[in-house]
C-alpha atoms as a PDB file:
ATOM      1  CA  MET A   1     -41.042 -12.627  35.074  1.00  0.00           C
ATOM      2  CA  ILE A   2     -42.248 -11.890  31.568  1.00  0.00           C
ATOM      3  CA  SER A   3     -41.950  -8.137  32.127  1.00  0.00           C
ATOM      4  CA  ARG A   4     -38.246  -8.586  32.914  1.00  0.00           C
ATOM      5  CA  PHE A   5     -37.826 -10.395  29.588  1.00  0.00           C
ATOM      6  CA  PHE A   6     -39.329  -7.457  27.713  1.00  0.00           C
ATOM      7  CA  LYS A   7     -37.264  -4.948  29.661  1.00  0.00           C
ATOM      8  CA  ARG A   8     -34.075  -6.785  28.772  1.00  0.00           C
ATOM      9  CA  SER A   9     -35.161  -7.058  25.171  1.00  0.00           C
ATOM     10  CA  SER A  10     -35.996  -3.361  25.101  1.00  0.00           C
ATOM     11  CA  ALA A  11     -32.672  -2.477  26.716  1.00  0.00           C
ATOM     12  CA  ARG A  12     -30.757  -4.572  24.179  1.00  0.00           C
ATOM     13  CA  ALA A  13     -32.724  -2.996  21.336  1.00  0.00           C
ATOM     14  CA  SER A  14     -31.704   0.445  22.629  1.00  0.00           C
ATOM     15  CA  VAL A  15     -28.067  -0.633  22.803  1.00  0.00           C
ATOM     16  CA  VAL A  16     -28.153  -1.970  19.248  1.00  0.00           C
ATOM     17  CA  GLU A  17     -29.915   1.137  17.978  1.00  0.00           C
ATOM     18  CA  ALA A  18     -27.295   3.413  19.556  1.00  0.00           C
ATOM     19  CA  LEU A  19     -24.418   1.299  18.204  1.00  0.00           C
ATOM     20  CA  HIS A  20     -26.025   1.209  14.753  1.00  0.00           C
ATOM     21  CA  LEU A  21     -26.438   4.997  14.804  1.00  0.00           C
ATOM     22  CA  ARG A  22     -22.767   5.493  15.704  1.00  0.00           C
ATOM     23  CA  ILE A  23     -21.664   3.175  12.903  1.00  0.00           C
ATOM     24  CA  ASN A  24     -23.906   5.033  10.446  1.00  0.00           C
ATOM     25  CA  GLU A  25     -22.397   8.340  11.531  1.00  0.00           C
ATOM     26  CA  ALA A  26     -18.861   7.028  11.106  1.00  0.00           C
ATOM     27  CA  SER A  27     -19.645   5.639   7.653  1.00  0.00           C
ATOM     28  CA  ARG A  28     -20.970   9.042   6.581  1.00  0.00           C
ATOM     29  CA  GLU A  29     -17.889  10.977   7.707  1.00  0.00           C
ATOM     30  CA  PRO A  30     -17.325  13.404   4.789  1.00  0.00           C
ATOM     31  CA  ALA A  31     -13.535  12.899   4.760  1.00  0.00           C
ATOM     32  CA  LEU A  32     -14.008   9.250   3.769  1.00  0.00           C
ATOM     33  CA  TYR A  33     -15.485  10.542   0.527  1.00  0.00           C
ATOM     34  CA  THR A  34     -13.389  13.657   0.012  1.00  0.00           C
ATOM     35  CA  HIS A  35      -9.984  12.341   1.147  1.00  0.00           C
ATOM     36  CA  LEU A  36     -10.005   8.548   0.910  1.00  0.00           C
ATOM     37  CA  GLY A  37     -11.748   8.128  -2.430  1.00  0.00           C
ATOM     38  CA  VAL A  38     -15.052   6.512  -1.420  1.00  0.00           C
ATOM     39  CA  PRO A  39     -17.564   7.502  -4.134  1.00  0.00           C
ATOM     40  CA  ASP A  40     -20.410   9.624  -2.791  1.00  0.00           C
ATOM     41  CA  THR A  41     -23.074   7.471  -4.439  1.00  0.00           C
ATOM     42  CA  VAL A  42     -25.699   5.046  -3.182  1.00  0.00           C
ATOM     43  CA  GLU A  43     -23.274   2.192  -3.890  1.00  0.00           C
ATOM     44  CA  GLY A  44     -20.358   3.984  -2.246  1.00  0.00           C
ATOM     45  CA  ARG A  45     -22.405   4.658   0.867  1.00  0.00           C
ATOM     46  CA  PHE A  46     -23.522   1.020   0.996  1.00  0.00           C
ATOM     47  CA  GLU A  47     -19.907  -0.121   0.712  1.00  0.00           C
ATOM     48  CA  CYS A  48     -18.773   2.323   3.395  1.00  0.00           C
ATOM     49  CA  LEU A  49     -21.559   1.266   5.778  1.00  0.00           C
ATOM     50  CA  THR A  50     -20.807  -2.392   5.086  1.00  0.00           C
ATOM     51  CA  LEU A  51     -17.111  -1.852   5.789  1.00  0.00           C
ATOM     52  CA  HIS A  52     -17.776  -0.180   9.135  1.00  0.00           C
ATOM     53  CA  VAL A  53     -20.303  -2.803  10.211  1.00  0.00           C
ATOM     54  CA  ILE A  54     -17.898  -5.593   9.270  1.00  0.00           C
ATOM     55  CA  LEU A  55     -15.134  -4.006  11.348  1.00  0.00           C
ATOM     56  CA  VAL A  56     -17.376  -3.754  14.415  1.00  0.00           C
ATOM     57  CA  LEU A  57     -18.689  -7.298  13.913  1.00  0.00           C
ATOM     58  CA  ARG A  58     -15.115  -8.621  13.704  1.00  0.00           C
ATOM     59  CA  ARG A  59     -14.408  -7.160  17.117  1.00  0.00           C
ATOM     60  CA  MET A  60     -17.694  -8.241  18.645  1.00  0.00           C
ATOM     61  CA  ASN A  61     -17.131 -11.811  17.493  1.00  0.00           C
ATOM     62  CA  GLN A  62     -13.879 -11.848  19.497  1.00  0.00           C
ATOM     63  CA  LEU A  63     -15.615 -10.806  22.717  1.00  0.00           C
ATOM     64  CA  PRO A  64     -17.475 -12.979  25.249  1.00  0.00           C
ATOM     65  CA  GLN A  65     -21.262 -13.144  25.465  1.00  0.00           C
ATOM     66  CA  PRO A  66     -23.532 -11.298  25.076  1.00  0.00           C
ATOM     67  CA  ALA A  67     -21.434  -9.742  22.294  1.00  0.00           C
ATOM     68  CA  ALA A  68     -22.451 -12.386  19.730  1.00  0.00           C
ATOM     69  CA  ASP A  69     -26.135 -11.791  20.456  1.00  0.00           C
ATOM     70  CA  ILE A  70     -25.703  -8.044  20.131  1.00  0.00           C
ATOM     71  CA  ALA A  71     -23.730  -8.578  16.912  1.00  0.00           C
ATOM     72  CA  GLN A  72     -26.591 -10.601  15.444  1.00  0.00           C
ATOM     73  CA  ASP A  73     -29.077  -7.913  16.459  1.00  0.00           C
ATOM     74  CA  LEU A  74     -26.818  -5.346  14.801  1.00  0.00           C
ATOM     75  CA  VAL A  75     -26.791  -7.318  11.548  1.00  0.00           C
ATOM     76  CA  ASN A  76     -30.583  -7.550  11.695  1.00  0.00           C
ATOM     77  CA  ALA A  77     -30.860  -3.783  12.266  1.00  0.00           C
ATOM     78  CA  VAL A  78     -28.531  -3.043   9.343  1.00  0.00           C
ATOM     79  CA  PHE A  79     -30.529  -5.214   6.981  1.00  0.00           C
ATOM     80  CA  LEU A  80     -33.810  -3.664   8.149  1.00  0.00           C
ATOM     81  CA  GLN A  81     -32.266  -0.274   7.357  1.00  0.00           C
ATOM     82  CA  LEU A  82     -31.202  -1.489   3.909  1.00  0.00           C
ATOM     83  CA  ASP A  83     -34.688  -2.852   3.242  1.00  0.00           C
ATOM     84  CA  SER A  84     -36.200   0.487   4.231  1.00  0.00           C
ATOM     85  CA  SER A  85     -33.692   2.386   2.088  1.00  0.00           C
ATOM     86  CA  LEU A  86     -34.546   0.292  -0.967  1.00  0.00           C
ATOM     87  CA  ARG A  87     -38.217   1.023  -0.479  1.00  0.00           C
ATOM     88  CA  GLU A  88     -37.464   4.756  -0.118  1.00  0.00           C
ATOM     89  CA  LEU A  89     -35.517   4.608  -3.379  1.00  0.00           C
ATOM     90  CA  GLY A  90     -38.675   3.312  -5.060  1.00  0.00           C
ATOM     91  CA  VAL A  91     -37.901  -0.386  -5.321  1.00  0.00           C
ATOM     92  CA  GLY A  92     -41.239  -2.208  -5.359  1.00  0.00           C
ATOM     93  CA  ASP A  93     -42.390  -4.938  -3.006  1.00  0.00           C
ATOM     94  CA  PHE A  94     -41.533  -7.646  -5.531  1.00  0.00           C
ATOM     95  CA  GLY A  95     -38.043  -6.288  -6.201  1.00  0.00           C
ATOM     96  CA  VAL A  96     -36.968  -5.787  -2.591  1.00  0.00           C
ATOM     97  CA  PRO A  97     -36.382  -9.481  -1.723  1.00  0.00           C
ATOM     98  CA  LYS A  98     -34.240 -10.014  -4.824  1.00  0.00           C
ATOM     99  CA  ARG A  99     -32.171  -6.907  -4.067  1.00  0.00           C
ATOM    100  CA  MET A 100     -31.870  -7.849  -0.392  1.00  0.00           C
ATOM    101  CA  LYS A 101     -30.531 -11.245  -1.402  1.00  0.00           C
ATOM    102  CA  LYS A 102     -27.895  -9.541  -3.564  1.00  0.00           C
ATOM    103  CA  LEU A 103     -27.016  -7.091  -0.779  1.00  0.00           C
ATOM    104  CA  GLY A 104     -26.721  -9.957   1.705  1.00  0.00           C
ATOM    105  CA  ALA A 105     -24.424 -11.869  -0.627  1.00  0.00           C
ATOM    106  CA  ALA A 106     -22.325  -8.732  -1.160  1.00  0.00           C
ATOM    107  CA  PHE A 107     -22.164  -8.059   2.588  1.00  0.00           C
ATOM    108  CA  TYR A 108     -21.025 -11.562   3.513  1.00  0.00           C
ATOM    109  CA  GLY A 109     -18.680 -11.741   0.518  1.00  0.00           C
ATOM    110  CA  ARG A 110     -17.035  -8.495   1.587  1.00  0.00           C
ATOM    111  CA  ALA A 111     -16.786  -9.748   5.177  1.00  0.00           C
ATOM    112  CA  ALA A 112     -14.997 -12.913   4.043  1.00  0.00           C
ATOM    113  CA  GLY A 113     -12.631 -10.978   1.766  1.00  0.00           C
ATOM    114  CA  TYR A 114     -11.762  -8.322   4.332  1.00  0.00           C
ATOM    115  CA  ASP A 115     -11.424 -10.898   7.123  1.00  0.00           C
ATOM    116  CA  GLY A 116      -8.918 -12.901   5.105  1.00  0.00           C
ATOM    117  CA  ALA A 117      -6.749  -9.873   4.404  1.00  0.00           C
ATOM    118  CA  LEU A 118      -7.068  -8.535   7.955  1.00  0.00           C
ATOM    119  CA  ASP A 119      -6.372 -11.884   9.612  1.00  0.00           C
ATOM    120  CA  ALA A 120      -3.174 -12.208   7.565  1.00  0.00           C
ATOM    121  CA  ARG A 121      -2.373  -8.483   7.970  1.00  0.00           C
ATOM    122  CA  ASP A 122      -2.044  -8.520   4.171  1.00  0.00           C
ATOM    123  CA  GLU A 123      -2.000  -4.808   3.425  1.00  0.00           C
ATOM    124  CA  ASP A 124      -1.650  -5.329  -0.344  1.00  0.00           C
ATOM    125  CA  GLY A 125      -4.616  -7.731  -0.375  1.00  0.00           C
ATOM    126  CA  LEU A 126      -6.632  -5.290   1.710  1.00  0.00           C
ATOM    127  CA  LYS A 127      -5.764  -2.389  -0.638  1.00  0.00           C
ATOM    128  CA  ALA A 128      -6.866  -4.437  -3.641  1.00  0.00           C
ATOM    129  CA  ALA A 129     -10.132  -5.551  -2.001  1.00  0.00           C
ATOM    130  CA  LEU A 130     -10.990  -2.028  -0.860  1.00  0.00           C
ATOM    131  CA  ALA A 131     -10.096  -0.494  -4.215  1.00  0.00           C
ATOM    132  CA  ARG A 132     -12.265  -3.028  -6.030  1.00  0.00           C
ATOM    133  CA  ASN A 133     -15.236  -3.147  -3.660  1.00  0.00           C
ATOM    134  CA  VAL A 134     -15.436   0.306  -2.117  1.00  0.00           C
ATOM    135  CA  ILE A 135     -13.715   2.668  -4.534  1.00  0.00           C
ATOM    136  CA  GLY A 136     -14.704   0.820  -7.695  1.00  0.00           C
ATOM    137  CA  THR A 137     -11.371   0.435  -9.454  1.00  0.00           C
ATOM    138  CA  GLU A 138      -8.963  -2.386 -10.193  1.00  0.00           C
ATOM    139  CA  THR A 139      -5.989  -0.183  -9.220  1.00  0.00           C
ATOM    140  CA  PRO A 140      -4.933  -1.430  -5.774  1.00  0.00           C
ATOM    141  CA  GLU A 141      -3.085   1.776  -4.863  1.00  0.00           C
ATOM    142  CA  ALA A 142      -6.408   3.633  -5.008  1.00  0.00           C
ATOM    143  CA  GLY A 143      -7.270   1.770  -1.801  1.00  0.00           C
ATOM    144  CA  ALA A 144      -4.064   2.676   0.066  1.00  0.00           C
ATOM    145  CA  GLY A 145      -5.542   5.475   2.197  1.00  0.00           C
ATOM    146  CA  LEU A 146      -8.665   3.495   2.978  1.00  0.00           C
ATOM    147  CA  ALA A 147      -6.515   0.476   3.899  1.00  0.00           C
ATOM    148  CA  ARG A 148      -4.581   2.629   6.408  1.00  0.00           C
ATOM    149  CA  TYR A 149      -7.920   3.795   7.823  1.00  0.00           C
ATOM    150  CA  VAL A 150      -9.178   0.211   8.127  1.00  0.00           C
ATOM    151  CA  LEU A 151      -5.986  -1.044   9.789  1.00  0.00           C
ATOM    152  CA  ARG A 152      -6.051   1.856  12.250  1.00  0.00           C
ATOM    153  CA  SER A 153      -9.741   1.110  12.911  1.00  0.00           C
ATOM    154  CA  VAL A 154      -8.961  -2.538  13.634  1.00  0.00           C
ATOM    155  CA  ASP A 155      -6.209  -1.526  16.051  1.00  0.00           C
ATOM    156  CA  LEU A 156      -8.565   0.852  17.860  1.00  0.00           C
ATOM    157  CA  LEU A 157     -11.407  -1.653  17.978  1.00  0.00           C
ATOM    158  CA  ASN A 158      -9.095  -4.356  19.331  1.00  0.00           C
ATOM    159  CA  GLY A 159      -8.516  -2.161  22.360  1.00  0.00           C
ATOM    160  CA  ARG A 160     -12.212  -1.882  23.141  1.00  0.00           C
ATOM    161  CA  ASP A 161     -14.351  -4.220  25.200  1.00  0.00           C
ATOM    162  CA  LEU A 162     -18.114  -4.639  24.878  1.00  0.00           C
ATOM    163  CA  ASP A 163     -18.865  -2.096  27.594  1.00  0.00           C
ATOM    164  CA  HIS A 164     -16.819   0.527  25.758  1.00  0.00           C
ATOM    165  CA  LEU A 165     -18.405  -0.291  22.392  1.00  0.00           C
ATOM    166  CA  ILE A 166     -21.850   0.080  23.926  1.00  0.00           C
ATOM    167  CA  SER A 167     -21.252   3.146  26.051  1.00  0.00           C
ATOM    168  CA  HIS A 168     -18.900   5.137  23.797  1.00  0.00           C
ATOM    169  CA  GLY A 169     -19.289   3.554  20.378  1.00  0.00           C
ATOM    170  CA  PRO A 170     -16.618   2.063  18.142  1.00  0.00           C
ATOM    171  CA  GLY A 171     -14.532   5.246  17.909  1.00  0.00           C
ATOM    172  CA  PHE A 172     -13.199   5.089  14.372  1.00  0.00           C
ATOM    173  CA  PRO A 173     -10.107   7.171  13.522  1.00  0.00           C
ATOM    174  CA  SER A 174     -10.360  10.459  11.696  1.00  0.00           C
ATOM    175  CA  PRO A 175      -9.826   9.873   7.971  1.00  0.00           C
ATOM    176  CA  LEU A 176      -8.050  13.229   7.726  1.00  0.00           C
ATOM    177  CA  ASN A 177      -4.973  12.393   9.719  1.00  0.00           C
ATOM    178  CA  LEU A 178      -4.423   8.718  10.328  1.00  0.00           C
ATOM    179  CA  ASN A 179      -1.180   9.251  12.215  1.00  0.00           C
ATOM    180  CA  GLN A 180      -2.884  11.012  15.143  1.00  0.00           C
ATOM    181  CA  SER A 181      -5.585   9.734  17.498  1.00  0.00           C
ATOM    182  CA  GLY A 182      -8.575  12.019  16.631  1.00  0.00           C
ATOM    183  CA  ASP A 183     -11.170   9.242  16.908  1.00  0.00           C
ATOM    184  CA  ILE A 184     -14.679   9.863  15.635  1.00  0.00           C
END
């Protein structure tokens, strides 16, 4: 019986790892940086990863079990990656917990802000939040392209069940042409 527990745990870990990898790949799509204004900096990459994770978590939280468990494992994997990245950037053992606390607060703050705008389908609020958080400006129109990308992503994700998310990945739209399918 215990071996079955470990097999399931191992299988779920593989699922989360594959999903996490696909989200990472989507958040590193060059066109997000070259065409939609995401700064190609450590902070910009954190914001872009956070945005993509939040979008997937929103969908997973709408799905039946075991989606919530997989979502929690995904959050854990993302924060383990962030911890590792901080250490690779040279942050010392004493500084990592303080930075992780700040990153956690930023992550959950972004999630709450984006959720509010997305739940209300408030495109202007979403533009402003994305411009401020991701692009780094107080000019809401700077977030217009990214807001279109996010809304298209939400629409695509809403059409996917857990099996599809696991087997094919989230399938984010191409940032180059948001009026055509071209999912990545």
